[in-house]
Amino acid sequence: MSGGLLVVLLVLPGAAAWAGGSGDGALRMTVTVDGRSDSAERPPAVRVGAQVVKRYLLENLGEAQVYGVRVVDPGVPGGAVRCPRQRLAALGELECVARFRALPGVRLATARARGDVPSLDVLSSATARSGYVGVAGGLTLTERVSVGGGRAAVTYTVANRGNQVLHAVRVEDTALPLGPGAVDCGGRAGTVPLLPPGASVRCTATVLRPPGTHRSTGLATGSDRVPTLDAGGAPVPAPTLTARSSAAFTIPAPPGGAGVGGGSGGSGASGGSVRGGVAGVGGVGGGSGVAGVPGTSGGAGVAGAAGGAGTGAGAAGAGTAGAGTGAGGAPGAPAVPGAPAAVPGGVPQAVPPNAPPSVPRAAPTPVPPTPARTAGSVPAAPSQGVPETVPGIGDRQQQQQDQQRQQRQRAEAVPDDEGFLGRLRRRAREAHEFGVVAMLLLLLIPAAVAAALLGSRVK
């Protein structure tokens, strides 16, 4: 009875193949990718660059031990599958592991496991198919700037270099002051709804900037909306893809126009300091003509608005009146005998009413020109006149008035920024004029004191 039962057990399906040894089906292999065992039918999505973990579970269904187990998988970069250096016992299990970074695209491959059975001199093997899908969201952005008419036209080019469709790609600039809707992407305000793999779209924007160097910093964002798995098999939401670009550009300054000339007439030109002058008083033309007195050089003129400097010059001649000329202004009017002489700034010089018009007047003492002030300021023009002293008329009151007027004019002609040498020269001239008065005071004061003492003694 026992012998018959043993024969029945040997002829049972599956039992006879492994009894006492190992056949072709004694080694079996199962592969999981990031925890998924059905990767051959449904390969999991893995973000490109993320870690992929493949586990190879080897089972020995035979009664003989398997030595030197090794696994070769074309889906692993370099075939780096690590297996423990130990034998696979009969009816035992063994696990090999491979870790690597995900590559883009569909990565399906068939792995093969092998082992030796020395006791039976056979080679035991097994195969399994597995893989994953590498999700590559490749968003890129470039830009180009063209300048003209004080405006900058920026062209942004957004492209999809990945293997998935990108959704709601938005383009903006973080450096330029662009308002809402300023970026035009094919008729849409700064947004590309769908961007297939390998496609690109141009977006444009125009901005007005002041002269100088500026920088544009483009920013593009979007998503492929594909969830993936991590190395442990946990789901990972789709990230926001970002691309940046940058470009520097220069807005040139507008071409400068020519300086505006001074007003017409004797006001002179503008721009630098204007060195104007008082026209010399000429002689009065008669039957035979009286020689005119040469005119004197005028004092410093006023600074004009723009342009060159004008100079006034006295003219000497028989019966000819001197005239001042100005660059950028009209020639000065000829002087009329007996009329007030023209001075820069349009201030006429007073003439005493009792001076005969036909008698020439003496030339005044020249006054040094006033230094020009800084550009943009218009100093008051000194009123340098022609002395009104007429030879042969002994009117002391008129002479005192003339001296007082000349002193007042010279006091007004002193500039605020007069230097040390200019002040010294002016004091020297005033001392010469004051000498006569000082001498009189030195003579009169002792006389007055003596008269007072003599009067007190008489009393």
mmCIF file of C-alpha atoms in Angstrom, residues 148-440:
data_model
loop_
_atom_site.group_PDB
_atom_site.id
_atom_site.type_symbol
_atom_site.label_atom_id
_atom_site.label_comp_id
_atom_site.label_asym_id
_atom_site.label_seq_id
_atom_site.Cartn_x
_atom_site.Cartn_y
_atom_site.Cartn_z
ATOM 1 C CA GLY A 148 13.747 102.833 -31.468
ATOM 2 C CA GLY A 149 12.115 106.187 -30.840
ATOM 3 C CA GLY A 150 12.619 106.054 -27.085
ATOM 4 C CA ARG A 151 10.738 102.735 -26.883
ATOM 5 C CA ALA A 152 11.888 99.143 -26.303
ATOM 6 C CA ALA A 153 10.154 96.274 -28.106
ATOM 7 C CA VAL A 154 10.772 92.969 -26.314
ATOM 8 C CA THR A 155 10.118 89.616 -28.026
ATOM 9 C CA TYR A 156 9.832 86.589 -25.723
ATOM 10 C CA THR A 157 10.046 83.087 -27.211
ATOM 11 C CA VAL A 158 8.632 80.342 -24.992
ATOM 12 C CA ALA A 159 9.203 76.714 -26.034
ATOM 13 C CA ASN A 160 8.352 73.219 -24.790
ATOM 14 C CA ARG A 161 11.437 71.022 -24.790
ATOM 15 C CA GLY A 162 9.803 68.240 -22.785
ATOM 16 C CA ASN A 163 7.692 65.212 -23.723
ATOM 17 C CA GLN A 164 4.391 66.297 -22.198
ATOM 18 C CA VAL A 165 1.857 68.938 -23.196
ATOM 19 C CA LEU A 166 2.190 72.115 -21.142
ATOM 20 C CA HIS A 167 -0.922 73.893 -19.922
ATOM 21 C CA ALA A 168 -1.614 77.596 -19.168
ATOM 22 C CA VAL A 169 1.889 78.892 -19.883
ATOM 23 C CA ARG A 170 2.112 82.491 -18.631
ATOM 24 C CA VAL A 171 4.757 85.014 -19.770
ATOM 25 C CA GLU A 172 5.613 88.209 -17.833
ATOM 26 C CA ASP A 173 8.513 90.526 -17.060
ATOM 27 C CA THR A 174 9.653 91.128 -13.487
ATOM 28 C CA ALA A 175 11.956 94.064 -14.304
ATOM 29 C CA LEU A 176 10.015 96.210 -16.771
ATOM 30 C CA PRO A 177 6.899 98.109 -15.654
ATOM 31 C CA LEU A 178 4.417 96.263 -17.863
ATOM 32 C CA GLY A 179 0.756 96.628 -17.077
ATOM 33 C CA PRO A 180 -1.906 93.906 -17.265
ATOM 34 C CA GLY A 181 -2.303 92.639 -20.794
ATOM 35 C CA ALA A 182 0.867 94.355 -22.023
ATOM 36 C CA VAL A 183 2.374 91.035 -23.184
ATOM 37 C CA ASP A 184 0.710 89.737 -26.344
ATOM 38 C CA CYS A 185 0.985 85.984 -26.987
ATOM 39 C CA GLY A 186 -0.690 85.358 -30.319
ATOM 40 C CA GLY A 187 -3.695 87.520 -29.495
ATOM 41 C CA ARG A 188 -3.919 86.413 -25.873
ATOM 42 C CA ALA A 189 -2.860 88.541 -22.925
ATOM 43 C CA GLY A 190 0.360 86.899 -21.753
ATOM 44 C CA THR A 191 -0.988 83.310 -21.703
ATOM 45 C CA VAL A 192 -0.513 80.276 -23.958
ATOM 46 C CA PRO A 193 -3.332 77.762 -23.216
ATOM 47 C CA LEU A 194 -1.609 74.669 -24.658
ATOM 48 C CA LEU A 195 1.986 74.176 -25.715
ATOM 49 C CA PRO A 196 2.683 70.744 -27.273
ATOM 50 C CA PRO A 197 6.100 69.087 -27.056
ATOM 51 C CA GLY A 198 8.567 70.700 -29.431
ATOM 52 C CA ALA A 199 6.358 73.741 -30.097
ATOM 53 C CA SER A 200 7.194 77.396 -29.426
ATOM 54 C CA VAL A 201 5.216 80.650 -29.248
ATOM 55 C CA ARG A 202 6.341 84.280 -29.501
ATOM 56 C CA CYS A 203 5.063 86.955 -27.149
ATOM 57 C CA THR A 204 5.730 90.677 -27.598
ATOM 58 C CA ALA A 205 5.624 93.761 -25.371
ATOM 59 C CA THR A 206 6.466 97.443 -25.916
ATOM 60 C CA VAL A 207 7.538 99.753 -23.109
ATOM 61 C CA LEU A 208 8.511 103.437 -22.953
ATOM 62 C CA ARG A 209 11.638 104.067 -20.873
ATOM 63 C CA PRO A 210 13.809 107.158 -20.204
ATOM 64 C CA PRO A 211 17.285 107.450 -21.729
ATOM 65 C CA GLY A 212 19.808 105.126 -20.113
ATOM 66 C CA THR A 213 20.583 101.438 -19.664
ATOM 67 C CA HIS A 214 17.769 99.137 -18.578
ATOM 68 C CA ARG A 215 17.277 95.389 -18.066
ATOM 69 C CA SER A 216 14.474 93.066 -19.053
ATOM 70 C CA THR A 217 13.855 89.899 -17.012
ATOM 71 C CA GLY A 218 11.361 87.519 -18.567
ATOM 72 C CA LEU A 219 9.536 84.847 -16.556
ATOM 73 C CA ALA A 220 7.513 81.924 -17.963
ATOM 74 C CA THR A 221 5.479 79.502 -15.829
ATOM 75 C CA GLY A 222 3.354 76.495 -16.687
ATOM 76 C CA SER A 223 2.604 72.862 -15.807
ATOM 77 C CA ASP A 224 2.294 69.510 -17.560
ATOM 78 C CA ARG A 225 -0.327 68.415 -14.973
ATOM 79 C CA VAL A 226 1.125 64.884 -14.763
ATOM 80 C CA PRO A 227 1.322 63.326 -11.246
ATOM 81 C CA THR A 228 4.244 60.982 -10.641
ATOM 82 C CA LEU A 229 5.550 58.504 -8.047
ATOM 83 C CA ASP A 230 8.513 58.831 -5.746
ATOM 84 C CA ALA A 231 11.001 56.061 -4.932
ATOM 85 C CA GLY A 232 8.717 54.663 -2.234
ATOM 86 C CA GLY A 233 5.645 54.606 -4.439
ATOM 87 C CA ALA A 234 3.933 57.693 -2.964
ATOM 88 C CA PRO A 235 2.158 60.013 -5.419
ATOM 89 C CA VAL A 236 3.813 63.361 -6.236
ATOM 90 C CA PRO A 237 1.741 66.242 -7.684
ATOM 91 C CA ALA A 238 2.843 67.953 -10.855
ATOM 92 C CA PRO A 239 5.202 70.859 -10.106
ATOM 93 C CA THR A 240 5.061 74.353 -11.589
ATOM 94 C CA LEU A 241 7.612 74.620 -14.358
ATOM 95 C CA THR A 242 9.608 77.845 -14.511
ATOM 96 C CA ALA A 243 11.901 79.400 -17.115
ATOM 97 C CA ARG A 244 13.717 82.757 -17.006
ATOM 98 C CA SER A 245 15.508 85.023 -19.440
ATOM 99 C CA SER A 246 17.336 88.339 -19.246
ATOM 100 C CA ALA A 247 18.564 91.050 -21.628
ATOM 101 C CA ALA A 248 20.074 94.525 -21.207
ATOM 102 C CA PHE A 249 19.324 97.403 -23.570
ATOM 103 C CA THR A 250 20.110 101.131 -23.810
ATOM 104 C CA ILE A 251 17.719 103.948 -24.708
ATOM 105 C CA PRO A 252 19.770 106.736 -26.359
ATOM 106 C CA ALA A 253 19.236 110.326 -25.372
ATOM 107 C CA PRO A 254 17.340 112.469 -27.907
ATOM 108 C CA PRO A 255 19.572 114.571 -30.180
ATOM 109 C CA GLY A 256 20.218 118.003 -28.590
ATOM 110 C CA GLY A 257 18.923 121.052 -30.502
ATOM 111 C CA ALA A 258 20.898 124.210 -31.189
ATOM 112 C CA GLY A 259 20.977 126.877 -28.479
ATOM 113 C CA VAL A 260 18.248 129.518 -28.671
ATOM 114 C CA GLY A 261 19.664 132.900 -29.569
ATOM 115 C CA GLY A 262 19.064 136.022 -27.536
ATOM 116 C CA GLY A 263 16.292 138.478 -28.233
ATOM 117 C CA SER A 264 16.526 140.924 -31.089
ATOM 118 C CA GLY A 265 17.838 144.397 -30.516
ATOM 119 C CA GLY A 266 20.630 145.499 -28.273
ATOM 120 C CA SER A 267 20.018 142.900 -25.586
ATOM 121 C CA GLY A 268 22.948 140.882 -26.960
ATOM 122 C CA ALA A 269 23.366 137.126 -27.421
ATOM 123 C CA SER A 270 22.803 134.473 -24.839
ATOM 124 C CA GLY A 271 24.902 131.607 -23.601
ATOM 125 C CA GLY A 272 28.188 132.812 -22.203
ATOM 126 C CA SER A 273 28.998 136.023 -20.501
ATOM 127 C CA VAL A 274 28.083 139.050 -22.545
ATOM 128 C CA ARG A 275 30.689 141.770 -22.621
ATOM 129 C CA GLY A 276 28.603 144.814 -23.589
ATOM 130 C CA GLY A 277 29.759 148.433 -23.753
ATOM 131 C CA VAL A 278 28.529 152.030 -23.813
ATOM 132 C CA ALA A 279 28.660 153.634 -27.225
ATOM 133 C CA GLY A 280 31.059 156.570 -27.506
ATOM 134 C CA VAL A 281 29.514 159.982 -27.963
ATOM 135 C CA GLY A 282 30.441 161.385 -31.367
ATOM 136 C CA GLY A 283 30.727 164.969 -32.466
ATOM 137 C CA VAL A 284 27.847 166.914 -33.901
ATOM 138 C CA GLY A 285 27.934 167.275 -37.642
ATOM 139 C CA GLY A 286 27.878 170.937 -38.751
ATOM 140 C CA GLY A 287 29.082 173.083 -41.585
ATOM 141 C CA SER A 288 32.698 172.177 -41.201
ATOM 142 C CA GLY A 289 32.122 169.445 -38.588
ATOM 143 C CA VAL A 290 33.406 169.162 -35.039
ATOM 144 C CA ALA A 291 35.611 166.252 -34.222
ATOM 145 C CA GLY A 292 33.863 163.760 -32.004
ATOM 146 C CA VAL A 293 35.306 162.587 -28.732
ATOM 147 C CA PRO A 294 36.351 158.919 -28.856
ATOM 148 C CA GLY A 295 33.939 156.655 -27.002
ATOM 149 C CA THR A 296 35.016 154.613 -24.057
ATOM 150 C CA SER A 297 34.832 150.880 -23.554
ATOM 151 C CA GLY A 298 31.760 149.810 -21.646
ATOM 152 C CA GLY A 299 31.674 147.790 -18.476
ATOM 153 C CA ALA A 300 30.874 144.114 -18.250
ATOM 154 C CA GLY A 301 27.604 143.106 -19.902
ATOM 155 C CA VAL A 302 25.018 140.712 -18.678
ATOM 156 C CA ALA A 303 24.901 136.994 -19.393
ATOM 157 C CA GLY A 304 22.338 136.072 -22.049
ATOM 158 C CA ALA A 305 20.226 132.979 -22.343
ATOM 159 C CA ALA A 306 22.246 131.137 -25.015
ATOM 160 C CA GLY A 307 24.713 131.973 -27.739
ATOM 161 C CA GLY A 308 27.920 133.965 -28.003
ATOM 162 C CA ALA A 309 29.078 137.118 -26.232
ATOM 163 C CA GLY A 310 28.514 140.633 -27.493
ATOM 164 C CA THR A 311 30.956 143.526 -27.091
ATOM 165 C CA GLY A 312 30.306 147.207 -27.164
ATOM 166 C CA ALA A 313 32.992 149.551 -28.421
ATOM 167 C CA GLY A 314 33.196 153.262 -28.598
ATOM 168 C CA ALA A 315 33.955 154.766 -31.997
ATOM 169 C CA ALA A 316 36.149 157.785 -32.664
ATOM 170 C CA GLY A 317 35.597 159.966 -35.665
ATOM 171 C CA ALA A 318 34.652 163.358 -36.964
ATOM 172 C CA GLY A 319 30.903 163.702 -36.661
ATOM 173 C CA THR A 320 30.394 159.934 -36.342
ATOM 174 C CA ALA A 321 28.522 158.360 -33.416
ATOM 175 C CA GLY A 322 29.879 155.134 -31.876
ATOM 176 C CA ALA A 323 27.680 152.065 -31.868
ATOM 177 C CA GLY A 324 27.663 148.775 -29.917
ATOM 178 C CA THR A 325 27.316 145.418 -31.618
ATOM 179 C CA GLY A 326 26.110 142.123 -30.164
ATOM 180 C CA ALA A 327 26.442 138.576 -31.514
ATOM 181 C CA GLY A 328 22.957 137.139 -31.663
ATOM 182 C CA GLY A 329 21.315 140.608 -31.294
ATOM 183 C CA ALA A 330 20.748 143.502 -33.707
ATOM 184 C CA PRO A 331 23.380 146.250 -34.021
ATOM 185 C CA GLY A 332 23.018 149.026 -31.471
ATOM 186 C CA ALA A 333 21.397 152.301 -32.545
ATOM 187 C CA PRO A 334 23.705 155.228 -33.292
ATOM 188 C CA ALA A 335 24.220 157.637 -30.421
ATOM 189 C CA VAL A 336 22.529 161.029 -30.692
ATOM 190 C CA PRO A 337 24.488 164.014 -29.428
ATOM 191 C CA GLY A 338 23.105 165.252 -26.171
ATOM 192 C CA ALA A 339 20.978 162.103 -25.691
ATOM 193 C CA PRO A 340 21.613 159.595 -22.892
ATOM 194 C CA ALA A 341 24.138 156.968 -23.843
ATOM 195 C CA ALA A 342 22.955 153.353 -24.231
ATOM 196 C CA VAL A 343 24.157 150.868 -21.660
ATOM 197 C CA PRO A 344 23.718 147.071 -21.471
ATOM 198 C CA GLY A 345 20.358 146.129 -20.040
ATOM 199 C CA GLY A 346 18.531 149.116 -21.572
ATOM 200 C CA VAL A 347 19.195 151.619 -18.686
ATOM 201 C CA PRO A 348 19.737 155.115 -20.133
ATOM 202 C CA GLN A 349 22.309 157.468 -18.639
ATOM 203 C CA ALA A 350 20.996 160.749 -17.212
ATOM 204 C CA VAL A 351 22.288 164.000 -18.740
ATOM 205 C CA PRO A 352 22.110 167.308 -16.863
ATOM 206 C CA PRO A 353 19.633 169.721 -18.374
ATOM 207 C CA ASN A 354 22.062 172.650 -18.510
ATOM 208 C CA ALA A 355 24.764 170.900 -20.563
ATOM 209 C CA PRO A 356 25.096 172.388 -24.074
ATOM 210 C CA PRO A 357 24.550 169.681 -26.694
ATOM 211 C CA SER A 358 27.202 170.982 -29.060
ATOM 212 C CA VAL A 359 30.097 170.834 -26.611
ATOM 213 C CA PRO A 360 31.957 167.524 -26.452
ATOM 214 C CA ARG A 361 32.139 165.786 -23.135
ATOM 215 C CA ALA A 362 35.191 164.439 -21.415
ATOM 216 C CA ALA A 363 35.824 160.705 -21.411
ATOM 217 C CA PRO A 364 35.166 158.930 -18.094
ATOM 218 C CA THR A 365 37.644 156.918 -16.150
ATOM 219 C CA PRO A 366 37.571 153.283 -17.457
ATOM 220 C CA VAL A 367 36.005 150.774 -15.089
ATOM 221 C CA PRO A 368 37.385 147.222 -15.122
ATOM 222 C CA PRO A 369 34.894 144.678 -16.514
ATOM 223 C CA THR A 370 32.846 142.724 -14.055
ATOM 224 C CA PRO A 371 33.692 138.981 -14.055
ATOM 225 C CA ALA A 372 30.940 136.809 -15.498
ATOM 226 C CA ARG A 373 28.965 134.781 -13.006
ATOM 227 C CA THR A 374 28.206 131.148 -13.257
ATOM 228 C CA ALA A 375 26.099 129.950 -16.168
ATOM 229 C CA GLY A 376 22.424 130.410 -15.620
ATOM 230 C CA SER A 377 22.643 133.564 -13.480
ATOM 231 C CA VAL A 378 22.093 137.077 -14.926
ATOM 232 C CA PRO A 379 23.991 139.671 -12.888
ATOM 233 C CA ALA A 380 22.810 143.252 -12.916
ATOM 234 C CA ALA A 381 24.672 145.323 -15.483
ATOM 235 C CA PRO A 382 26.642 148.255 -14.061
ATOM 236 C CA SER A 383 25.399 151.598 -15.289
ATOM 237 C CA GLN A 384 28.645 153.084 -16.642
ATOM 238 C CA GLY A 385 27.873 156.545 -17.962
ATOM 239 C CA VAL A 386 29.587 159.427 -19.710
ATOM 240 C CA PRO A 387 30.702 162.247 -17.403
ATOM 241 C CA GLU A 388 28.650 165.337 -17.780
ATOM 242 C CA THR A 389 31.389 167.867 -16.823
ATOM 243 C CA VAL A 390 31.530 170.546 -19.477
ATOM 244 C CA PRO A 391 34.802 172.539 -19.776
ATOM 245 C CA GLY A 392 34.286 176.194 -19.085
ATOM 246 C CA ILE A 393 31.262 175.882 -16.730
ATOM 247 C CA GLY A 394 32.084 176.349 -13.053
ATOM 248 C CA ASP A 395 28.962 175.004 -11.521
ATOM 249 C CA ARG A 396 30.183 173.415 -8.273
ATOM 250 C CA GLN A 397 26.799 172.031 -7.400
ATOM 251 C CA GLN A 398 26.668 170.278 -10.741
ATOM 252 C CA GLN A 399 30.188 168.947 -10.215
ATOM 253 C CA GLN A 400 29.271 167.610 -6.748
ATOM 254 C CA GLN A 401 26.209 165.925 -8.171
ATOM 255 C CA ASP A 402 28.332 164.388 -10.919
ATOM 256 C CA GLN A 403 30.898 163.145 -8.390
ATOM 257 C CA GLN A 404 28.202 161.671 -6.162
ATOM 258 C CA ARG A 405 26.578 159.969 -9.146
ATOM 259 C CA GLN A 406 29.905 158.551 -10.286
ATOM 260 C CA GLN A 407 30.657 157.242 -6.792
ATOM 261 C CA ARG A 408 27.207 155.663 -6.578
ATOM 262 C CA GLN A 409 27.654 154.086 -10.008
ATOM 263 C CA ARG A 410 31.052 152.691 -9.031
ATOM 264 C CA ALA A 411 29.646 151.355 -5.757
ATOM 265 C CA GLU A 412 26.878 149.630 -7.704
ATOM 266 C CA ALA A 413 29.404 148.284 -10.190
ATOM 267 C CA VAL A 414 31.289 146.367 -7.472
ATOM 268 C CA PRO A 415 30.493 142.688 -8.020
ATOM 269 C CA ASP A 416 29.741 140.313 -5.179
ATOM 270 C CA ASP A 417 32.575 137.979 -6.103
ATOM 271 C CA GLU A 418 35.272 140.678 -6.514
ATOM 272 C CA GLY A 419 38.729 139.307 -5.906
ATOM 273 C CA PHE A 420 41.533 140.739 -3.814
ATOM 274 C CA LEU A 421 43.322 142.389 -6.763
ATOM 275 C CA GLY A 422 40.100 143.944 -8.037
ATOM 276 C CA ARG A 423 39.289 145.319 -4.599
ATOM 277 C CA LEU A 424 42.833 146.744 -4.313
ATOM 278 C CA ARG A 425 42.581 148.546 -7.662
ATOM 279 C CA ARG A 426 39.161 149.961 -6.778
ATOM 280 C CA ARG A 427 40.431 151.265 -3.412
ATOM 281 C CA ALA A 428 43.354 152.929 -5.175
ATOM 282 C CA ARG A 429 41.006 154.824 -7.491
ATOM 283 C CA GLU A 430 38.756 155.879 -4.596
ATOM 284 C CA ALA A 431 41.770 157.067 -2.593
ATOM 285 C CA HIS A 432 42.847 159.336 -5.474
ATOM 286 C CA GLU A 433 39.405 160.934 -5.636
ATOM 287 C CA PHE A 434 39.181 161.206 -1.874
ATOM 288 C CA GLY A 435 42.584 162.941 -1.607
ATOM 289 C CA VAL A 436 41.245 166.410 -2.313
ATOM 290 C CA VAL A 437 38.496 166.096 0.305
ATOM 291 C CA ALA A 438 40.958 164.747 2.854
ATOM 292 C CA MET A 439 43.368 167.622 2.209
ATOM 293 C CA LEU A 440 40.572 170.167 2.731
#
